[in-house]
PDB file of C-alpha atoms in Angstrom:
ATOM      1  CA  MET Q1291      67.316  48.181 108.914  1.00 56.00           C
ATOM      2  CA  ASN Q1292      69.009  46.622 105.885  1.00 66.00           C
ATOM      3  CA  THR Q1293      66.127  47.886 103.756  1.00 70.00           C
ATOM      4  CA  LEU Q1294      66.809  51.459 104.885  1.00 69.00           C
ATOM      5  CA  VAL Q1295      70.508  51.172 104.097  1.00 73.00           C
ATOM      6  CA  ALA Q1296      69.692  49.809 100.657  1.00 75.00           C
ATOM      7  CA  LEU Q1297      67.465  52.836 100.024  1.00 73.00           C
ATOM      8  CA  ARG Q1298      70.030  55.501 100.931  1.00 76.00           C
ATOM      9  CA  ASP Q1299      70.520  56.376  97.275  1.00 80.00           C
ATOM     10  CA  GLN Q1300      66.753  56.680  96.736  1.00 79.00           C
ATOM     11  CA  PRO Q1301      65.699  59.473  99.136  1.00 81.00           C
ATOM     12  CA  PHE Q1302      62.053  59.600  98.056  1.00 78.00           C
ATOM     13  CA  GLN Q1303      61.595  55.855  98.520  1.00 81.00           C
ATOM     14  CA  LEU Q1304      63.457  56.031 101.846  1.00 78.00           C
ATOM     15  CA  LEU Q1305      61.068  58.731 103.111  1.00 80.00           C
ATOM     16  CA  ARG Q1306      58.056  56.709 101.955  1.00 81.00           C
ATOM     17  CA  THR Q1307      59.316  53.606 103.775  1.00 81.00           C
ATOM     18  CA  LEU Q1308      59.982  55.584 106.982  1.00 80.00           C
ATOM     19  CA  ASP Q1309      56.539  57.199 106.762  1.00 79.00           C
ATOM     20  CA  ASN Q1310      54.844  53.791 106.393  1.00 77.00           C
ATOM     21  CA  ARG Q1311      56.725  52.430 109.397  1.00 78.00           C
ATOM     22  CA  MET Q1312      55.770  55.440 111.517  1.00 79.00           C
ATOM     23  CA  ARG Q1313      52.106  55.109 110.556  1.00 75.00           C
ATOM     24  CA  ALA Q1314      52.136  51.415 111.461  1.00 74.00           C
ATOM     25  CA  ALA Q1315      53.825  52.136 114.805  1.00 72.00           C
ATOM     26  CA  ARG Q1316      51.278  54.873 115.591  1.00 68.00           C
ATOM     27  CA  LEU Q1317      48.406  52.489 114.808  1.00 60.00           C
ATOM     28  CA  ASP Q1318      49.891  49.852 117.110  1.00 59.00           C
ATOM     29  CA  ALA Q1319      50.312  52.412 119.894  1.00 57.00           C
ATOM     30  CA  THR Q1320      46.710  53.633 119.551  1.00 54.00           C
ATOM     31  CA  ASN Q1321      45.308  50.118 119.715  1.00 54.00           C
ATOM     32  CA  SER Q1322      47.267  49.282 122.867  1.00 53.00           C
ATOM     33  CA  VAL Q1323      46.320  52.430 124.841  1.00 56.00           C
ATOM     34  CA  GLN Q1324      43.484  51.945 127.327  1.00 64.00           C
ATOM     35  CA  ASP Q1325      40.637  54.409 127.534  1.00 85.00           C
ATOM     36  CA  VAL Q1326      41.439  57.168 129.980  1.00 89.00           C
ATOM     37  CA  TRP Q1327      39.144  59.759 131.527  1.00 91.00           C
ATOM     38  CA  SER Q1328      40.493  63.304 131.916  1.00 93.00           C
ATOM     39  CA  GLY Q1329      39.393  66.033 134.250  1.00 95.00           C
ATOM     40  CA  LEU Q1330      40.649  69.073 136.123  1.00 97.00           C
ATOM     41  CA  GLY Q1331      41.636  68.316 139.708  1.00 96.00           C
ATOM     42  CA  ILE Q1332      40.494  70.884 142.259  1.00 96.00           C
ATOM     43  CA  ARG Q1333      40.344  71.199 146.018  1.00 93.00           C
ATOM     44  CA  VAL Q1334      37.267  72.573 147.763  1.00 91.00           C
ATOM     45  CA  ARG Q1335      37.891  72.884 151.496  1.00 88.00           C
ATOM     46  CA  GLU Q1336      39.313  69.479 152.467  1.00 86.00           C
ATOM     47  CA  ARG Q1337      37.961  67.420 149.564  1.00 89.00           C
ATOM     48  CA  THR Q1338      39.422  66.762 146.141  1.00 91.00           C
ATOM     49  CA  PHE Q1339      37.264  66.724 143.030  1.00 94.00           C
ATOM     50  CA  VAL Q1340      37.775  66.363 139.314  1.00 96.00           C
ATOM     51  CA  ILE Q1341      35.636  68.280 136.849  1.00 97.00           C
ATOM     52  CA  PRO Q1342      35.146  66.796 133.374  1.00 96.00           C
ATOM     53  CA  GLN Q1343      37.443  68.556 130.958  1.00 95.00           C
ATOM     54  CA  HIS Q1344      34.672  69.498 128.509  1.00 96.00           C
ATOM     55  CA  GLU Q1345      32.758  71.418 131.218  1.00 97.00           C
ATOM     56  CA  ILE Q1346      35.536  73.985 131.722  1.00 97.00           C
ATOM     57  CA  ARG Q1347      36.106  76.960 129.443  1.00 96.00           C
ATOM     58  CA  GLU Q1348      39.080  78.341 131.355  1.00 96.00           C
ATOM     59  CA  VAL Q1349      40.699  78.768 134.752  1.00 97.00           C
ATOM     60  CA  ILE Q1350      41.698  82.268 135.812  1.00 95.00           C
ATOM     61  CA  ALA Q1351      42.866  84.179 138.864  1.00 94.00           C
ATOM     62  CA  PRO Q1352      40.075  85.842 140.867  1.00 92.00           C
ATOM     63  CA  LEU Q1353      38.878  89.096 139.333  1.00 93.00           C
ATOM     64  CA  PRO Q1354      37.364  92.186 140.996  1.00 93.00           C
ATOM     65  CA  LEU Q1355      33.741  91.488 141.881  1.00 94.00           C
ATOM     66  CA  VAL Q1356      30.609  93.597 142.020  1.00 95.00           C
ATOM     67  CA  ARG Q1357      28.416  92.417 144.889  1.00 94.00           C
ATOM     68  CA  VAL Q1358      24.795  91.471 144.220  1.00 91.00           C
ATOM     69  CA  PRO Q1359      22.400  92.885 146.848  1.00 92.00           C
ATOM     70  CA  ARG Q1360      20.287  90.261 148.633  1.00 90.00           C
ATOM     71  CA  GLY Q1361      21.915  87.424 146.717  1.00 89.00           C
ATOM     72  CA  PRO Q1362      22.346  83.986 148.275  1.00 92.00           C
ATOM     73  CA  ARG Q1363      25.446  83.362 150.401  1.00 91.00           C
ATOM     74  CA  PHE Q1364      27.201  81.370 147.690  1.00 93.00           C
ATOM     75  CA  LEU Q1365      26.797  84.149 145.087  1.00 93.00           C
ATOM     76  CA  MET Q1366      29.951  86.172 145.596  1.00 93.00           C
ATOM     77  CA  GLY Q1367      29.132  88.698 142.885  1.00 94.00           C
ATOM     78  CA  ILE Q1368      29.582  89.238 139.170  1.00 95.00           C
ATOM     79  CA  CYS Q1369      32.688  89.954 137.164  1.00 95.00           C
ATOM     80  CA  ASN Q1370      33.700  90.712 133.603  1.00 95.00           C
ATOM     81  CA  VAL Q1371      35.489  87.778 131.965  1.00 95.00           C
ATOM     82  CA  ARG Q1372      36.637  88.753 128.475  1.00 92.00           C
ATOM     83  CA  GLY Q1373      33.584  90.925 127.853  1.00 92.00           C
ATOM     84  CA  THR Q1374      31.012  88.578 129.367  1.00 92.00           C
ATOM     85  CA  LEU Q1375      29.417  89.164 132.758  1.00 94.00           C
ATOM     86  CA  GLU Q1376      29.740  85.961 134.771  1.00 94.00           C
ATOM     87  CA  SER Q1377      28.171  85.172 138.114  1.00 94.00           C
ATOM     88  CA  VAL Q1378      30.880  84.138 140.570  1.00 95.00           C
ATOM     89  CA  ASN Q1379      29.794  81.425 142.985  1.00 94.00           C
ATOM     90  CA  ASP Q1380      31.580  79.905 145.957  1.00 94.00           C
ATOM     91  CA  LEU Q1381      31.566  76.236 144.994  1.00 93.00           C
ATOM     92  CA  GLY Q1382      32.228  75.189 148.575  1.00 91.00           C
ATOM     93  CA  LEU Q1383      29.076  76.881 149.867  1.00 91.00           C
ATOM     94  CA  LEU Q1384      27.046  75.441 146.983  1.00 90.00           C
ATOM     95  CA  ILE Q1385      28.010  71.900 147.932  1.00 88.00           C
ATOM     96  CA  GLY Q1386      27.376  72.357 151.632  1.00 84.00           C
ATOM     97  CA  GLU Q1387      30.826  73.245 152.964  1.00 83.00           C
ATOM     98  CA  GLN Q1388      31.612  76.021 155.444  1.00 85.00           C
ATOM     99  CA  ALA Q1389      32.752  79.456 154.280  1.00 81.00           C
ATOM    100  CA  ILE Q1390      36.443  80.310 154.473  1.00 78.00           C
ATOM    101  CA  GLU Q1391      38.312  83.550 153.956  1.00 73.00           C
ATOM    102  CA  ASP Q1392      41.690  82.203 152.800  1.00 68.00           C
ATOM    103  CA  TYR Q1393      42.028  83.421 149.210  1.00 65.00           C
ATOM    104  CA  ARG Q1394      45.726  82.772 148.545  1.00 73.00           C
ATOM    105  CA  ARG Q1395      45.318  79.830 146.144  1.00 83.00           C
ATOM    106  CA  LYS Q1396      41.775  80.474 144.972  1.00 92.00           C
ATOM    107  CA  ARG Q1397      40.967  80.292 141.288  1.00 94.00           C
ATOM    108  CA  LEU Q1398      37.909  80.876 139.144  1.00 96.00           C
ATOM    109  CA  VAL Q1399      36.777  77.936 137.035  1.00 97.00           C
ATOM    110  CA  VAL Q1400      34.644  79.308 134.203  1.00 97.00           C
ATOM    111  CA  LEU Q1401      31.812  77.050 133.046  1.00 96.00           C
ATOM    112  CA  ASN Q1402      31.881  76.056 129.380  1.00 95.00           C
ATOM    113  CA  SER Q1403      28.312  77.010 128.448  1.00 93.00           C
ATOM    114  CA  ARG Q1404      26.778  79.350 125.909  1.00 90.00           C
ATOM    115  CA  PHE Q1405      23.612  79.684 127.996  1.00 92.00           C
ATOM    116  CA  VAL Q1406      24.736  79.958 131.630  1.00 92.00           C
ATOM    117  CA  PRO Q1407      27.349  82.636 132.354  1.00 93.00           C
ATOM    118  CA  ALA Q1408      28.834  81.245 135.557  1.00 95.00           C
ATOM    119  CA  ALA Q1409      32.205  80.877 137.215  1.00 96.00           C
ATOM    120  CA  PHE Q1410      33.012  78.974 140.390  1.00 96.00           C
ATOM    121  CA  MET Q1411      35.537  79.932 143.036  1.00 95.00           C
ATOM    122  CA  VAL Q1412      37.575  76.914 144.112  1.00 95.00           C
ATOM    123  CA  ASP Q1413      40.181  76.773 146.865  1.00 93.00           C
ATOM    124  CA  GLU Q1414      42.931  75.339 144.665  1.00 93.00           C
ATOM    125  CA  VAL Q1415      43.475  74.005 141.164  1.00 95.00           C
ATOM    126  CA  ILE Q1416      45.579  70.866 141.340  1.00 94.00           C
ATOM    127  CA  GLY Q1417      45.864  70.270 137.591  1.00 93.00           C
ATOM    128  CA  TYR Q1418      44.618  67.850 134.990  1.00 94.00           C
ATOM    129  CA  ARG Q1419      44.307  64.221 136.021  1.00 94.00           C
ATOM    130  CA  GLN Q1420      43.801  61.110 133.924  1.00 93.00           C
ATOM    131  CA  PHE Q1421      42.180  57.991 135.302  1.00 92.00           C
ATOM    132  CA  LEU Q1422      41.870  54.451 133.999  1.00 91.00           C
ATOM    133  CA  PRO Q1423      38.530  52.608 134.099  1.00 90.00           C
ATOM    134  CA  THR Q1424      39.989  50.297 136.740  1.00 89.00           C
ATOM    135  CA  GLU Q1425      40.346  53.284 139.097  1.00 89.00           C
ATOM    136  CA  GLN Q1426      36.583  53.940 139.222  1.00 87.00           C
ATOM    137  CA  CYS Q1427      35.117  53.530 142.687  1.00 82.00           C
ATOM    138  CA  HIS Q1428      31.481  54.635 142.901  1.00 77.00           C
ATOM    139  CA  GLU Q1429      31.076  53.618 146.560  1.00 74.00           C
ATOM    140  CA  TRP Q1430      32.428  56.999 147.647  1.00 71.00           C
ATOM    141  CA  VAL Q1431      29.580  58.903 145.979  1.00 68.00           C
ATOM    142  CA  GLY Q1432      27.152  57.735 148.671  1.00 68.00           C
ATOM    143  CA  GLN Q1433      29.307  59.371 151.355  1.00 70.00           C
ATOM    144  CA  ALA Q1434      29.534  62.772 149.633  1.00 68.00           C
ATOM    145  CA  GLY Q1435      26.834  64.507 151.683  1.00 78.00           C
ATOM    146  CA  GLU Q1436      25.266  67.589 150.083  1.00 81.00           C
ATOM    147  CA  ALA Q1437      27.577  67.302 147.056  1.00 82.00           C
ATOM    148  CA  ARG Q1438      26.028  63.976 146.027  1.00 84.00           C
ATOM    149  CA  PRO Q1439      23.458  65.345 143.504  1.00 90.00           C
ATOM    150  CA  PHE Q1440      26.278  67.025 141.580  1.00 90.00           C
ATOM    151  CA  LEU Q1441      28.512  63.948 141.286  1.00 88.00           C
ATOM    152  CA  LEU Q1442      28.992  61.689 138.284  1.00 90.00           C
ATOM    153  CA  GLY Q1443      31.153  59.119 140.067  1.00 88.00           C
ATOM    154  CA  ALA Q1444      34.512  58.760 141.742  1.00 88.00           C
ATOM    155  CA  PHE Q1445      38.036  57.518 141.194  1.00 91.00           C
ATOM    156  CA  THR Q1446      40.652  56.336 143.663  1.00 88.00           C
ATOM    157  CA  ARG Q1447      44.374  56.472 143.185  1.00 87.00           C
ATOM    158  CA  GLU Q1448      46.980  55.748 145.861  1.00 85.00           C
ATOM    159  CA  ALA Q1449      44.359  55.965 148.646  1.00 84.00           C
ATOM    160  CA  GLN Q1450      43.231  59.400 147.378  1.00 88.00           C
ATOM    161  CA  VAL Q1451      39.546  59.764 146.503  1.00 88.00           C
ATOM    162  CA  TRP Q1452      38.669  61.996 143.543  1.00 92.00           C
ATOM    163  CA  LEU Q1453      34.939  62.774 143.331  1.00 90.00           C
ATOM    164  CA  VAL Q1454      33.784  63.613 139.786  1.00 93.00           C
ATOM    165  CA  LEU Q1455      31.862  66.890 140.056  1.00 94.00           C
ATOM    166  CA  SER Q1456      29.652  68.097 137.195  1.00 95.00           C
ATOM    167  CA  LEU Q1457      29.349  71.872 136.944  1.00 96.00           C
ATOM    168  CA  HIS Q1458      26.462  71.359 134.521  1.00 96.00           C
ATOM    169  CA  ARG Q1459      24.578  69.509 137.271  1.00 94.00           C
ATOM    170  CA  VAL Q1460      25.353  72.360 139.662  1.00 94.00           C
ATOM    171  CA  VAL Q1461      23.870  75.015 137.361  1.00 94.00           C
ATOM    172  CA  ARG Q1462      20.773  72.880 136.745  1.00 94.00           C
ATOM    173  CA  SER Q1463      20.141  72.384 140.454  1.00 92.00           C
ATOM    174  CA  THR Q1464      17.184  74.078 142.153  1.00 89.00           C
ATOM    175  CA  VAL Q1465      19.519  75.818 144.617  1.00 87.00           C
ATOM    176  CA  PHE Q1466      21.430  77.477 141.799  1.00 89.00           C
ATOM    177  CA  LEU Q1467      18.363  78.230 139.658  1.00 87.00           C
ATOM    178  CA  GLN Q1468      16.496  79.831 142.552  1.00 80.00           C
ATOM    179  CA  SER Q1469      19.343  82.282 143.027  1.00 69.00           C
ATOM    180  CA  SER Q1470      18.781  83.693 139.555  1.00 60.00           C
ATOM    181  CA  SER Q1471      15.113  84.500 140.104  1.00 54.00           C
TER     182      SER Q1471
END
C-alpha cells in the first residue's frame, strides 16, 4: 500500500502498478478454480436432468404447432422458430415416460445443430447448474431405464440426482431417426 501512496503524484505509473496487481490476482484466481461442468437443469415428469450447455441453442415458451399426420406419438408437430421450421418432440415420451397434459411450466429447448432442426418440450426449466468433478456419480445411469442410451453420466448434489442427457444422442437414436422417414 505504501507503494501506491508514493505513486499518487505519478498517475500513469500508479495505473500501471494497479493493472499489474489486478492481472496477478486474476491469474492466481484462475489457477485455484477447479474445473466445473455446466448444463441446463430441466425436469421431465418426475426426473431431473442436465443438458450440456453447448447442445442448447435457446429456450423458449411453447409456440403454436402444426400437427404432422401419422407421426409418432412423441412428435408433437412443427413450429417456426425465428424463420426455421423445427420439429417439436415430447422429450418425456422419447425417453419412455408417460404422456401428460399439464402445460403450465413447459418450455421448448431448441437443439444447437445446423443439420437437425429439432426442439424438445420439457416439463420445466430449472436453470443452469454447475457441478464439480467430485459430484460425478455414474452408478445412477444404470437405473435410468429407457433414457439410458441418451445419458452421458450423472451428478449428485444434496441427495438430488442429475442425469446428464445428451440431445445429440437423442437425435441420433433409431427411434428419432425412424420418425423422420
